[in-house]
Amino acid sequence: MSAKRGREFWVDFFKRFERSSISLADFAESEGVAYKTARNWSSKLNKDKDQGQGHKKQGQGQGAGQAKGESKAKPAKDGDWIEKESPPAPGKPASPAGGEEQGEKQWNKGWANLIPAEKGNQRALKHGAYAGALPPDIEQELNTYGREDIRSLEDEIRLTKGRLMMVTRKSAEWDARNEYNEITSDDYDLTEVTEKTSPMGRETSEKRVKPDFEAQEDRLTRRLAWLQQVHDQLSRRIGLTADEAVKLRGRILQQSEDEGWSSIDTGWEIEKHGLELPFTLQQKIRAELALIEPPEPEGGMTDEELDALSEEYEKEVAGEDAWLEERHSEVADIHAAKEAEKKGV
């Protein structure tokens, strides 16, 4: 029978959890603690912390107002500073002496905490698409790639490649564990929590689904292709000044007019040089694409083959008349024979 753990244990437990980089379920398992119990204590501690912050701010506002005659302080809103102990993120500088509290406040109000996560919390490490950290082996493999990318896109392309590799690995691990029946409920994404009260007490039900690895791979693949396309265009454009780009675009347009190119071919030639298409040319391309007829299916017949089939069909139709007359006479003979049999009986 396990010993009963008090509030101090759970406060220390969550301090150590915030310094880790794994999910709550994995950390609870490593500490020998039930995941459901840890989750309930997490909700309770967060609720107590929010209530304490609200009472503290209201009390300070009332005291200052009574002393100086000012109005009462307003309750805390959604965007006020939230004091929270958390380890510095990768790349975050340490807070200076005397400014640790302010540094924590600034970090907790950063964009990473204000922007809502995607559906299914797909930015979590357990789902393979963590915001910035990459496993050491993937980091080492990415370092073997060339460094010829444009500096403005190099880090983003590299990070997207790493995320795609992580999601692919997570998907393969999930399928392998599923094949050997090693999947647990924590391996599924939590999408809904429902609580209801019954005569037996409060019951909590959870709805979990398989992580959508395919959607993550498709999204990252499309993003990587787009980044690579922009990189290629910038690579060709990087050596051209604005005046040189205008002159090159003008030469291409003049050449297309002299040689009778279509708008699509003209746009293709301009894009090959990494230049932006003029607005008028874009409209012409749209109109030209709208008028393109679908290609005819292959396997058609020539006129000679159609004439031969027509003659063969006419011969068959001409022979059908004689065959019908012969068939009618045969049917009449059959009916006459049956009538004769009936009368003979």
Coordinates of C-alpha atoms in Angstrom, one line a residue:
M1 CA 0.0 0.0 0.0
S2 CA 1.5 3.3 -1.1
A3 CA 2.0 6.1 1.4
K4 CA -0.2 9.1 1.3
R5 CA 1.6 12.1 -0.3
G6 CA 1.0 15.6 0.9
R7 CA 1.1 19.0 -0.8
E8 CA 4.8 19.5 -0.2
F9 CA 5.6 16.4 -2.2
W10 CA 3.5 17.5 -5.1
V11 CA 5.0 21.0 -5.2
D12 CA 8.5 19.5 -5.3
F13 CA 7.2 17.0 -7.9
F14 CA 6.0 19.6 -10.3
K15 CA 9.2 21.7 -9.8
R16 CA 11.2 18.8 -11.0
F17 CA 8.8 18.0 -13.8
E18 CA 9.1 21.6 -15.2
R19 CA 12.9 21.1 -15.4
S20 CA 12.4 18.0 -17.5
S21 CA 11.6 17.8 -21.2
I22 CA 9.2 14.9 -21.2
S23 CA 5.4 14.6 -20.9
L24 CA 3.6 14.5 -17.5
A25 CA 2.6 10.8 -18.2
D26 CA 6.2 9.8 -18.8
F27 CA 7.6 11.8 -15.8
A28 CA 4.9 10.3 -13.5
E29 CA 5.8 6.8 -14.6
S30 CA 9.5 7.4 -14.0
E31 CA 8.7 8.7 -10.5
G32 CA 6.4 5.8 -9.7
V33 CA 3.3 8.0 -9.4
A34 CA -0.1 7.4 -11.0
Y35 CA -0.6 9.7 -13.9
K36 CA -4.3 10.4 -13.0
T37 CA -3.3 11.5 -9.5
A38 CA -0.5 13.7 -10.8
R39 CA -2.9 15.4 -13.3
N40 CA -5.5 16.0 -10.5
W41 CA -2.8 17.6 -8.3
S42 CA -1.7 19.7 -11.2
S43 CA -5.2 21.2 -11.6
K44 CA -5.5 21.8 -7.9
L45 CA -2.2 23.6 -7.6
N46 CA -2.8 25.7 -10.6
K47 CA -6.2 26.6 -9.3
D48 CA -4.9 27.5 -5.8
K49 CA -2.1 29.6 -7.4
D50 CA -4.6 31.6 -9.6
Q51 CA -6.8 32.3 -6.6
G52 CA -3.8 33.4 -4.5
Q53 CA -2.6 35.8 -7.2
G54 CA -6.1 37.3 -7.6
H55 CA -6.5 37.8 -3.8
K56 CA -3.0 39.3 -3.5
K57 CA -3.5 41.8 -6.3
Q58 CA -6.9 42.8 -5.0
G59 CA -5.6 43.3 -1.5
Q60 CA -2.7 45.4 -2.6
G61 CA -5.1 47.6 -4.7
Q62 CA -7.5 48.1 -1.8
G63 CA -4.7 49.0 0.6
A64 CA -3.2 51.6 -1.7
G65 CA -6.6 53.0 -2.5
Q66 CA -7.5 53.5 1.2
A67 CA -4.1 55.1 2.0
K68 CA -4.0 57.5 -0.9
G69 CA -7.6 57.9 -1.8
E70 CA -7.3 56.1 -5.1
S71 CA -9.8 53.8 -6.7
K72 CA -9.9 50.1 -5.9
A73 CA -7.6 47.9 -8.0
K74 CA -9.2 46.0 -10.8
P75 CA -9.1 42.2 -10.7
A76 CA -6.4 40.5 -12.8
K77 CA -7.2 40.0 -16.4
D78 CA -6.1 37.4 -18.9
G79 CA -2.7 38.8 -20.0
D80 CA -1.5 40.0 -16.6
W81 CA 1.9 38.7 -15.4
I82 CA 1.8 35.1 -14.1
E83 CA 4.5 34.2 -11.8
K84 CA 5.7 30.7 -12.5
E85 CA 8.8 28.8 -11.9
S86 CA 10.1 27.3 -15.0
P87 CA 13.6 26.4 -16.4
P88 CA 15.1 28.6 -19.0
A89 CA 14.3 27.5 -22.6
P90 CA 17.0 26.4 -25.0
G91 CA 18.8 29.6 -26.1
K92 CA 17.3 31.8 -23.3
P93 CA 20.0 33.8 -21.4
A94 CA 20.1 33.5 -17.6
S95 CA 18.4 36.3 -15.7
P96 CA 20.7 38.9 -14.3
A97 CA 21.3 39.3 -10.6
G98 CA 18.3 40.9 -8.9
G99 CA 16.2 40.6 -12.0
E100 CA 15.3 36.9 -11.8
E101 CA 11.7 37.5 -10.9
Q102 CA 11.2 40.0 -13.7
G103 CA 13.0 37.7 -16.2
E104 CA 10.6 34.9 -15.3
K105 CA 7.6 37.2 -15.8
Q106 CA 8.9 38.3 -19.2
W107 CA 9.5 34.7 -20.3
N108 CA 6.0 33.6 -19.1
K109 CA 4.4 36.3 -21.2
G110 CA 6.5 35.5 -24.3
W111 CA 4.9 34.7 -27.6
A112 CA 5.5 31.0 -27.1
N113 CA 3.0 31.0 -24.2
L114 CA 0.5 33.4 -25.7
I115 CA 0.0 31.7 -29.1
P116 CA -2.4 28.8 -28.7
A117 CA -1.2 25.3 -29.6
E118 CA -2.6 23.6 -32.6
K119 CA -5.4 21.0 -32.4
G120 CA -4.2 18.0 -30.5
N121 CA -1.3 19.8 -29.0
Q122 CA 0.9 18.8 -31.9
R123 CA 3.8 21.0 -30.7
A124 CA 4.5 18.8 -27.8
L125 CA 7.7 16.7 -27.7
K126 CA 5.7 13.4 -27.4
H127 CA 4.1 14.1 -30.7
G128 CA 7.4 14.6 -32.5
A129 CA 7.1 18.3 -33.5
Y130 CA 8.6 20.1 -30.6
A131 CA 9.1 23.9 -31.1
G132 CA 12.9 24.1 -31.1
A133 CA 14.8 21.2 -29.5
L134 CA 16.0 18.3 -31.7
P135 CA 17.4 15.0 -30.6
P136 CA 21.3 14.7 -30.7
D137 CA 21.4 12.1 -33.4
I138 CA 19.1 14.2 -35.7
E139 CA 21.1 17.3 -34.9
Q140 CA 24.3 15.5 -35.9
E141 CA 22.7 14.2 -39.1
L142 CA 21.6 17.7 -40.1
N143 CA 25.1 19.0 -39.5
T144 CA 26.3 16.8 -42.3
Y145 CA 24.1 18.6 -44.8
G146 CA 25.5 21.4 -47.0
R147 CA 25.4 25.0 -45.8
E148 CA 24.7 26.6 -49.1
D149 CA 21.2 27.8 -48.2
I150 CA 20.4 31.5 -48.1
R151 CA 21.1 32.7 -44.5
S152 CA 17.6 34.1 -44.1
L153 CA 16.1 30.6 -44.8
E154 CA 18.8 28.3 -43.7
D155 CA 17.7 27.8 -40.1
E156 CA 14.0 27.5 -41.0
I157 CA 14.7 24.9 -43.7
R158 CA 17.0 23.0 -41.4
L159 CA 14.5 23.0 -38.5
T160 CA 11.7 21.9 -40.8
K161 CA 13.8 19.0 -42.0
G162 CA 14.5 18.0 -38.4
R163 CA 10.8 18.2 -37.4
L164 CA 9.8 16.0 -40.4
M165 CA 12.4 13.4 -39.4
M166 CA 11.1 13.4 -35.9
V167 CA 7.5 12.9 -36.9
T168 CA 8.5 10.1 -39.3
R169 CA 10.4 8.4 -36.5
K170 CA 7.5 8.8 -34.0
S171 CA 5.1 7.4 -36.6
A172 CA 7.3 4.3 -37.1
E173 CA 7.7 3.8 -33.4
W174 CA 4.0 4.1 -32.8
D175 CA 3.2 1.5 -35.6
A176 CA 5.9 -0.9 -34.2
R177 CA 4.5 -0.7 -30.7
N178 CA 1.0 -1.1 -31.9
E179 CA 2.0 -4.3 -33.8
Y180 CA 3.3 -5.8 -30.6
N181 CA 0.3 -4.6 -28.5
E182 CA 2.4 -2.2 -26.4
I183 CA 0.2 0.8 -27.0
T184 CA -1.2 2.4 -23.8
S185 CA -3.9 5.1 -23.4
D186 CA -1.2 7.7 -22.9
D187 CA 0.0 7.1 -26.5
Y188 CA -3.3 8.5 -27.8
D189 CA -4.0 12.2 -28.0
L190 CA -6.4 13.5 -25.4
T191 CA -9.2 15.4 -27.3
E192 CA -12.0 15.6 -24.7
V193 CA -12.6 15.3 -21.0
T194 CA -16.1 14.9 -19.7
E195 CA -17.1 15.1 -16.0
K196 CA -20.5 14.1 -14.7
T197 CA -22.0 13.4 -11.3
S198 CA -23.7 10.1 -10.5
P199 CA -25.0 8.4 -7.3
M200 CA -21.6 6.8 -7.1
G201 CA -19.8 10.1 -7.1
R202 CA -18.1 12.2 -9.8
E203 CA -17.0 10.3 -12.9
T204 CA -14.5 11.5 -15.4
S205 CA -14.3 10.1 -19.0
E206 CA -11.7 10.9 -21.6
K207 CA -11.8 10.7 -25.4
R208 CA -8.5 9.9 -27.0
V209 CA -7.6 9.4 -30.7
K210 CA -4.5 8.1 -32.6
P211 CA -2.0 10.9 -33.3
D212 CA -2.5 12.2 -36.8
F213 CA 1.1 11.6 -38.0
E214 CA 0.1 11.7 -41.7
A215 CA -1.3 15.2 -41.4
Q216 CA 1.8 16.4 -39.6
E217 CA 4.0 14.9 -42.3
D218 CA 2.0 16.4 -45.1
R219 CA 2.1 19.8 -43.5
L220 CA 5.8 19.7 -42.9
T221 CA 6.5 18.4 -46.4
R222 CA 4.5 21.2 -48.0
R223 CA 6.2 23.8 -45.8
L224 CA 9.6 22.3 -46.7
A225 CA 8.8 22.4 -50.4
W226 CA 7.7 26.0 -50.2
L227 CA 10.8 27.1 -48.3
Q228 CA 13.0 25.3 -50.9
Q229 CA 11.1 27.1 -53.7
V230 CA 11.7 30.5 -52.1
H231 CA 15.3 29.6 -51.5
D232 CA 15.8 28.7 -55.1
Q233 CA 14.2 31.9 -56.3
L234 CA 16.3 34.0 -53.9
S235 CA 19.4 32.1 -55.0
R236 CA 18.9 33.3 -58.6
R237 CA 17.8 36.7 -57.6
I238 CA 20.5 37.4 -55.1
G239 CA 23.0 38.6 -57.7
L240 CA 20.6 41.0 -59.5
T241 CA 20.0 44.6 -58.6
A242 CA 16.5 46.1 -59.0
D243 CA 17.5 47.7 -62.3
E244 CA 19.0 44.5 -63.6
A245 CA 15.8 42.5 -62.7
V246 CA 13.7 45.1 -64.5
K247 CA 15.9 44.9 -67.6
L248 CA 15.9 41.1 -67.6
R249 CA 12.1 40.9 -67.3
G250 CA 11.7 43.4 -70.1
R251 CA 14.0 41.4 -72.4
I252 CA 12.0 38.2 -71.7
L253 CA 8.7 40.0 -72.4
Q254 CA 10.1 41.5 -75.7
Q255 CA 11.4 38.1 -76.8
S256 CA 8.0 36.4 -76.0
E257 CA 6.3 39.1 -78.2
D258 CA 8.7 38.7 -81.1
E259 CA 8.5 34.9 -81.1
G260 CA 4.8 34.6 -80.3
W261 CA 5.0 32.8 -77.0
S262 CA 1.9 32.1 -75.0
S263 CA 1.3 33.8 -71.7
I264 CA 2.0 30.5 -69.9
D265 CA 5.4 30.0 -71.6
T266 CA 6.3 33.7 -70.9
G267 CA 5.4 33.3 -67.2
W268 CA 7.4 30.1 -67.0
E269 CA 10.5 31.7 -68.5
I270 CA 10.3 34.6 -66.0
E271 CA 9.9 32.3 -63.0
K272 CA 12.9 30.3 -64.1
H273 CA 15.0 33.4 -63.4
G274 CA 13.4 33.9 -60.0
L275 CA 11.6 37.1 -61.0
E276 CA 8.2 38.2 -60.0
L277 CA 5.4 38.1 -62.6
P278 CA 3.8 41.4 -63.6
F279 CA 0.2 41.7 -62.6
T280 CA -1.1 42.0 -66.2
L281 CA 0.8 38.8 -67.2
Q282 CA -0.8 37.0 -64.2
Q283 CA -4.3 37.9 -65.4
K284 CA -3.4 36.7 -68.9
I285 CA -2.2 33.4 -67.6
R286 CA -5.4 32.9 -65.7
A287 CA -7.5 33.6 -68.7
E288 CA -5.4 31.3 -70.9
L289 CA -5.6 28.5 -68.4
A290 CA -9.4 28.9 -68.3
L291 CA -9.7 28.4 -72.0
I292 CA -7.6 25.2 -72.2
E293 CA -9.6 22.2 -73.3
P294 CA -9.0 18.9 -71.7
P295 CA -6.9 16.5 -73.8
E296 CA -8.8 13.9 -75.9
P297 CA -8.5 10.3 -74.7
E298 CA -6.1 8.2 -76.7
G299 CA -7.1 5.1 -78.6
G300 CA -9.3 6.8 -81.3
M301 CA -10.1 5.4 -84.8
T302 CA -9.2 6.7 -88.2
D303 CA -11.7 7.4 -91.0
E304 CA -10.7 4.2 -92.9
E305 CA -11.3 2.1 -89.8
L306 CA -14.7 3.7 -89.3
D307 CA -15.7 3.1 -93.0
A308 CA -14.7 -0.6 -92.7
L309 CA -16.8 -1.0 -89.6
S310 CA -19.8 0.7 -91.3
E311 CA -19.6 -1.7 -94.3
E312 CA -19.4 -4.7 -92.1
Y313 CA -22.4 -3.5 -90.1
E314 CA -24.5 -2.9 -93.2
K315 CA -23.8 -6.4 -94.4
E316 CA -24.9 -7.8 -91.1
V317 CA -28.1 -5.8 -91.2
A318 CA -28.8 -6.9 -94.8
G319 CA -28.4 -10.6 -93.8
E320 CA -30.8 -10.2 -90.9
D321 CA -33.9 -9.9 -93.1
A322 CA -33.3 -13.3 -94.7
W323 CA -32.5 -14.7 -91.3
L324 CA -35.8 -13.3 -89.8
E325 CA -37.9 -14.8 -92.6
E326 CA -36.3 -18.2 -92.1
R327 CA -36.8 -18.0 -88.4
H328 CA -40.5 -17.0 -88.8
S329 CA -41.1 -20.1 -91.0
E330 CA -39.4 -22.3 -88.5
V331 CA -41.5 -21.0 -85.7
A332 CA -44.7 -21.4 -87.8
D333 CA -43.8 -25.1 -88.5
I334 CA -43.2 -25.7 -84.7
H335 CA -46.6 -24.2 -83.8
A336 CA -48.4 -26.2 -86.6
A337 CA -46.8 -29.4 -85.3
K338 CA -48.0 -28.7 -81.7
E339 CA -51.5 -28.0 -82.9
A340 CA -51.6 -31.3 -84.9
E341 CA -50.5 -33.2 -81.8
K342 CA -53.3 -31.6 -79.8
K343 CA -55.9 -32.6 -82.4
G344 CA -54.6 -36.1 -82.7
V345 CA -54.9 -36.6 -79.0

